[in-house]
Amino acid sequence: MKKTLIGLLALTLMFSCKNAEDKNENAENEKQELNVYTHRHYESDQDLFKQFEEETGIKVNVINASADELIQKMRMEGEQSPADVLITVDAGRLERAKSSDLLQAVSSDILEETIPSHLKDADNYWFGLTKRARVIAYAKDRVDENELSTYEDLASDKWNDKLLIRSSGNIYNQSLMASIIVHNGEEEAKKWAEAVVENMARAPKGNDRDQVKAVVAGEGDLAVVNTYYIGKLLNSEDPEEVKAGESIELFFPNQEGRGTHINVSGAGVAKHAPNKENAVKFIEFLISEEAQKIFAHSNYEYPVNEDVAPATLLQEWGEFKEDTLNLSTLGENNKKAVMLFDEAGWK
Amino acid sequence: MAIVLFIALPVIAIALKLLEGPGETWQHLVNNLLVDYIGNSFFLIFACSVLVLILGVGSAWLVARFEFPLRKQLEWLLILPLAIPSYIVAYAYAGVFDYGGSLELILRGLNLEFIRIDIMNKFGLAFVLSISLFPYVYVSSRAFFLNQAGNLLEASTMLGVGEFKSFFRLMLPLARPAIIAGLILVLMEVLNDYGAAQYFGVNTFTTGIFRAWFSLEEPETAVYLSALLIFIVFALILFEKWQRKHIQVTGNKASGRTHRKLGTKPMQWLKFILVLIPVMLGFFIPVGQLMYWAFLTAEKVFDFDFILLSLQSFGIALVTSMVTVLFATLLIYFAKWSSINGIKSISRLGILGYAIPGAVVAIGIMIPTLAFDKWFINTMDSVFGVKTGFLFNGTLVALVYAYCVRFLAVAYNPIESTALKVSNSIPDSSKMLGVGNFKTFFKIEFPLIKTGILSAVILVFIDVLKELPLTLILKPFHINTLAVKAFEYASDEMVMEAAIPSLFIIFTATIPVIFLNRLLIKE
């Protein structure tokens, strides 16, 4: 037993020393490394990282987890955090990282010129990389397009027991709610949420794809979903999913008014980034035309770089007016949104 | 004592946070959500207990007591549901019952009407969790039925007591400690489940912890909820202790191999079908669904990197399970040898880690290790002028440590239950003859509890392979696991692509499961 213990200790030490060595090496070749904390884990992203490595010789290390967990991790690591870049799938979490003092401002002409101002932080703490719209998918045979108009209209009686939407734990719903709080005020937002809960065809469950399938199965007539999930359904390996994608039609709400609610995947440079220069270079690379093409074509998201055209499928859906509300406000109102959801009984 | 401290450190770190009081949203939570959390969690505890007991004890009894076609194969197939992460089972069943799902395709093929069964609710969740967790109860109760009950059964048969009566009046009460030990593991997993509950839209304590922490941005409130959860688990553990007091199973009160009864042919086939049901539900149906998805996505997912990833996963799980079992054994035996009263209860604290959600354990690990790392870096810098990196954080050490804390209970139970069966008189006489504790342990006790230890290694191995939230937070750069890979796909709504990594977890876990089975039978 003693021997085993000693052996264990030795093993622990070996691991630790090896790690310390790694770190020392890192210190010597500081320019050659980049540590990315990311919530995105698409194959396309892996390809992009590889391409960046090949072009610059900078080695990209990746840690995947949910944005919340990554932010928590960065908070705890403090000044010693190895993180250089934080990538999330929504703007709200980036705003939270900023307000928790985890990011730093970046001055880069390329980033400032390429990214439209409502898709990045006003003080340049974070930048949007790709965007998607939260739209209404409806059953062609049961819903007349003329009946659809705005997010606010989803609270109307005519949709009683016909609406499908996922749970309030989902960040995309939280961001939509935050935008409604900003546009209509807290009280109206709460009333809206209560009415939407009344209209739900079933208790919220599953993901966006499941909502679409439920429409096709006839459980409800319309579902609130992100655009790229429809792209994925239509390009799924499962023929049944393709069929589901084909049986619904998309509607972009609020076209007469403020525009359709959008959100971004985005990136910011960590406050204590050991490789700050590489980090900036990396984000610049991600919004370059070649990288944006990969983003746009493999994952059915809209590019933030306006020189790059969206994938053909997205072009078929047509152009739409987007809500130009600065996305920082989504993060600022996120907690309020969650609490209103709870009070409205939105599971 | 040091080990208890080592293992309990994260729990203590979280307990200290409790003193800071709950956050502002606590009241909001109590007003709007707490009733739901408590109601659903207790529903799950109740429903899963019933289902798991029927499935686990029932199948254990059938395979231990009777002979029927394919019994040997079914014996190890019954353990296999453990190999599938429960959130993957949830996805697979949703895929079966979905619109355009497998069931509909099959029915359509047979020209039958499709009746939509909605599985995504709390009843479905109870079903999915039970079907993937019942092997914990199966393993512990079968070991008892196989090895402990023979003589008693013979006696009761000779006295003319019927099969049913001797099962309910004799075997069940005797097997209770073993059954309940397994059940407690199941219930801890049930309370801990995040992925399946979240996907099915059921609010439980654990989904509440994640919500309070991340959506409401209040770690303090999340810690408060965790404390409530720990309280529930502690109550369960005390309940089990109290149970054990009533029935002491030590020494040779019950022993001897069970001899299997043959029965008539139709009865044999009936038993075959009864045992086949949990195997089908817990293993073949979800695996079948996964295989279909894997077939659709193979080209996209499978490559050389993927094999490397599998090896990495395998290695981490192997090292961790051995370390964890070592700690569990030390904990049990130091408590046994120690003359200080109360140390036994304290040693139980060590297994609390299992009750805490993985994400919270991860944070509990980071608090003390980061403090140490920062102190170490600063000292090295100021005293020796040497720049060093983290000793623990972002290394395998922190990850293995966290697994240890989380899964100690999984190792603790099978070892303890075999250790309890070793009557104290044997090591006592050895010690009276002047042999030390350690030597006595290796010469006498170790061979006696070997099965328990190996079962523990295997169970922890499988759990580590499947573990998710903690791995996500603590895993070092460059290292990835199959569970993380599967989750990445699933969380991006690419459930079909998650099938191949899931199948790899299942097949990697299958080998030790078969091994475990051999071991239990041999003993």
Coordinates of N, CA and C in Angstrom, one line a residue, chain A residues 49-139:
Chain A
F49 N -9.7 26.7 -37.7 CA -8.5 26.8 -36.8 C -7.3 26.2 -37.5
K50 N -7.5 25.1 -38.1 CA -6.4 24.4 -38.8 C -5.8 25.3 -39.9
Q51 N -6.7 26.0 -40.6 CA -6.3 26.8 -41.7 C -5.5 28.0 -41.1
F52 N -5.9 28.6 -40.0 CA -5.2 29.6 -39.3 C -3.8 29.2 -38.9
E53 N -3.7 28.0 -38.4 CA -2.4 27.4 -38.0 C -1.5 27.3 -39.2
E54 N -2.0 26.9 -40.3 CA -1.2 26.7 -41.5 C -0.7 28.0 -42.0
E55 N -1.6 29.0 -42.0 CA -1.2 30.3 -42.6 C -0.3 31.1 -41.7
T56 N -0.4 31.0 -40.4 CA 0.4 31.8 -39.5 C 1.5 31.1 -38.7
G57 N 1.4 29.8 -38.6 CA 2.3 29.0 -37.8 C 2.0 29.1 -36.3
I58 N 0.9 29.7 -36.0 CA 0.5 29.8 -34.6 C -0.3 28.6 -34.2
K59 N 0.1 28.0 -33.1 CA -0.6 26.8 -32.7 C -1.9 27.1 -32.0
V60 N -3.0 26.6 -32.4 CA -4.3 26.9 -31.7 C -4.7 25.8 -30.8
N61 N -4.8 26.1 -29.5 CA -5.3 25.2 -28.5 C -6.7 25.5 -28.2
V62 N -7.6 24.5 -28.1 CA -9.0 24.8 -28.0 C -9.6 24.1 -26.7
I63 N -10.3 24.9 -25.9 CA -11.2 24.3 -24.9 C -12.6 24.5 -25.2
N64 N -13.4 23.5 -25.3 CA -14.8 23.6 -25.6 C -15.6 23.4 -24.3
A65 N -16.6 24.3 -24.1 CA -17.6 24.1 -23.1 C -18.6 25.1 -23.3
S66 N -19.7 25.1 -22.5 CA -20.7 26.1 -22.7 C -20.1 27.5 -22.3
A67 N -20.7 28.5 -22.9 CA -20.1 29.9 -22.6 C -20.2 30.2 -21.1
D68 N -21.3 29.7 -20.4 CA -21.4 30.0 -19.0 C -20.2 29.4 -18.2
E69 N -20.0 28.1 -18.6 CA -18.9 27.4 -17.9 C -17.5 28.1 -18.2
L70 N -17.3 28.5 -19.4 CA -16.1 29.1 -19.8 C -15.9 30.4 -19.0
I71 N -17.0 31.2 -18.9 CA -16.9 32.5 -18.2 C -16.6 32.2 -16.7
Q72 N -17.3 31.2 -16.2 CA -17.0 30.9 -14.8 C -15.5 30.5 -14.6
K73 N -15.0 29.7 -15.5 CA -13.6 29.3 -15.5 C -12.7 30.4 -15.5
M74 N -13.0 31.4 -16.5 CA -12.1 32.5 -16.6 C -12.1 33.4 -15.3
R75 N -13.3 33.5 -14.8 CA -13.4 34.3 -13.5 C -12.5 33.7 -12.4
M76 N -12.5 32.4 -12.3 CA -11.8 31.8 -11.2 C -10.3 31.8 -11.5
E77 N -9.9 31.7 -12.8 CA -8.5 31.7 -13.1 C -7.8 33.0 -12.9
G78 N -8.7 34.1 -13.1 CA -8.2 35.4 -12.9 C -7.0 35.8 -13.7
E79 N -6.0 36.4 -13.1 CA -4.9 36.9 -13.9 C -4.1 35.8 -14.5
Q80 N -4.1 34.6 -13.9 CA -3.3 33.5 -14.5 C -4.0 32.8 -15.6
S81 N -5.2 33.2 -16.0 CA -5.9 32.5 -17.0 C -5.1 32.4 -18.3
P82 N -5.1 31.1 -18.9 CA -4.4 31.0 -20.1 C -5.2 31.4 -21.3
A83 N -6.5 31.8 -21.1 CA -7.4 32.1 -22.2 C -6.9 33.3 -23.0
D84 N -6.9 33.2 -24.3 CA -6.6 34.4 -25.2 C -7.9 34.9 -25.8
V85 N -8.7 34.0 -26.3 CA -9.9 34.4 -27.0 C -11.1 33.7 -26.4
L86 N -12.2 34.4 -26.3 CA -13.5 33.7 -25.9 C -14.5 33.8 -27.0
I87 N -15.0 32.6 -27.4 CA -16.0 32.6 -28.5 C -17.3 32.1 -28.0
T88 N -18.4 32.8 -28.2 CA -19.7 32.3 -27.7 C -20.6 32.3 -28.9
V89 N -21.8 31.7 -28.6 CA -22.8 31.6 -29.7 C -23.9 32.6 -29.5
D90 N -23.7 33.5 -28.6 CA -24.7 34.6 -28.5 C -24.0 35.9 -27.9
A91 N -24.6 37.0 -28.2 CA -24.0 38.3 -27.8 C -24.2 38.5 -26.3
G92 N -25.3 38.0 -25.7 CA -25.6 38.2 -24.3 C -24.4 37.7 -23.4
R93 N -23.9 36.6 -23.7 CA -22.8 36.0 -22.9 C -21.5 36.8 -23.0
L94 N -21.3 37.4 -24.2 CA -20.1 38.2 -24.4 C -20.2 39.5 -23.6
E95 N -21.4 40.0 -23.5 CA -21.7 41.2 -22.8 C -21.4 40.9 -21.3
R96 N -21.9 39.7 -20.9 CA -21.6 39.3 -19.5 C -20.2 39.2 -19.2
A97 N -19.4 38.6 -20.1 CA -18.0 38.5 -19.9 C -17.3 39.9 -19.8
K98 N -17.8 40.8 -20.6 CA -17.3 42.2 -20.6 C -17.6 42.8 -19.2
S99 N -18.9 42.7 -18.8 CA -19.2 43.3 -17.5 C -18.6 42.6 -16.3
S100 N -18.2 41.4 -16.5 CA -17.4 40.7 -15.4 C -15.9 41.0 -15.5
D101 N -15.6 41.9 -16.4 CA -14.2 42.4 -16.5 C -13.3 41.2 -16.9
L102 N -13.7 40.5 -17.9 CA -12.9 39.3 -18.4 C -12.4 39.6 -19.8
L103 N -12.8 40.7 -20.4 CA -12.4 41.0 -21.8 C -11.6 42.3 -21.8
Q104 N -10.9 42.5 -22.9 CA -10.2 43.8 -23.0 C -10.6 44.5 -24.3
A105 N -10.5 45.8 -24.4 CA -10.8 46.5 -25.6 C -9.6 46.2 -26.6
V106 N -10.0 46.2 -27.9 CA -9.0 45.9 -28.9 C -9.1 47.0 -30.0
S107 N -8.0 47.5 -30.4 CA -8.1 48.5 -31.5 C -7.6 47.8 -32.7
S108 N -8.5 47.7 -33.7 CA -8.1 47.0 -35.0 C -8.9 47.7 -36.0
D109 N -8.3 48.3 -37.0 CA -9.0 49.0 -38.1 C -9.9 47.9 -38.8
I110 N -9.2 46.8 -39.1 CA -9.9 45.8 -39.9 C -11.2 45.4 -39.2
L111 N -11.2 45.1 -37.9 CA -12.4 44.7 -37.2 C -13.5 45.8 -37.2
E112 N -13.0 47.0 -36.9 CA -14.0 48.1 -36.8 C -14.6 48.4 -38.2
E113 N -13.8 48.3 -39.2 CA -14.4 48.7 -40.5 C -15.3 47.6 -41.1
T114 N -14.9 46.3 -40.8 CA -15.7 45.2 -41.5 C -17.0 44.9 -40.8
I115 N -17.0 45.0 -39.5 CA -18.2 44.6 -38.8 C -19.2 45.8 -38.5
P116 N -20.4 45.6 -39.0 CA -21.4 46.7 -38.7 C -21.5 47.0 -37.2
S117 N -21.8 48.3 -36.9 CA -21.6 48.7 -35.5 C -22.6 48.0 -34.6
H118 N -23.8 47.7 -35.0 CA -24.7 47.0 -34.1 C -24.4 45.6 -33.8
L119 N -23.4 45.0 -34.5 CA -23.0 43.6 -34.3 C -21.7 43.5 -33.5
K120 N -21.3 44.7 -33.0 CA -20.1 44.6 -32.1 C -20.3 45.5 -30.9
D121 N -19.4 45.3 -29.9 CA -19.5 46.1 -28.7 C -19.1 47.5 -29.0
A122 N -19.7 48.5 -28.4 CA -19.5 49.9 -28.7 C -18.0 50.3 -28.3
D123 N -17.5 49.6 -27.3 CA -16.1 49.9 -26.8 C -15.1 48.9 -27.4
N124 N -15.5 48.1 -28.3 CA -14.6 47.1 -29.0 C -14.1 46.0 -28.0
Y125 N -15.0 45.6 -27.1 CA -14.6 44.5 -26.2 C -14.9 43.2 -26.9
W126 N -15.9 43.2 -27.8 CA -16.2 41.9 -28.5 C -16.7 42.2 -29.9
F127 N -16.7 41.2 -30.8 CA -17.1 41.4 -32.2 C -17.9 40.2 -32.7
G128 N -18.9 40.5 -33.4 CA -19.8 39.4 -34.0 C -19.0 38.7 -35.1
L129 N -19.2 37.4 -35.2 CA -18.6 36.7 -36.3 C -19.6 36.1 -37.4
T130 N -20.7 35.7 -36.8 CA -21.8 35.2 -37.8 C -23.1 35.6 -37.1
K131 N -24.1 35.7 -38.0 CA -25.4 36.0 -37.4 C -26.5 35.1 -37.8
R132 N -27.6 35.0 -37.1 CA -28.7 34.2 -37.4 C -30.0 34.9 -37.0
A133 N -31.1 34.6 -37.6 CA -32.3 35.3 -37.3 C -33.2 34.3 -36.5
R134 N -34.0 34.8 -35.6 CA -35.0 34.0 -34.9 C -36.3 34.2 -35.6
V135 N -36.8 33.2 -36.3 CA -38.0 33.4 -37.2 C -39.1 32.5 -36.8
I136 N -40.2 32.6 -37.6 CA -41.3 31.7 -37.4 C -41.4 30.7 -38.5
A137 N -41.4 29.4 -38.1 CA -41.6 28.4 -39.1 C -43.1 27.9 -39.0
Y138 N -43.8 27.9 -40.2 CA -45.2 27.5 -40.0 C -45.6 26.5 -41.1
A139 N -46.7 25.8 -40.7 CA -47.3 24.7 -41.6 C -47.9 25.4 -42.8

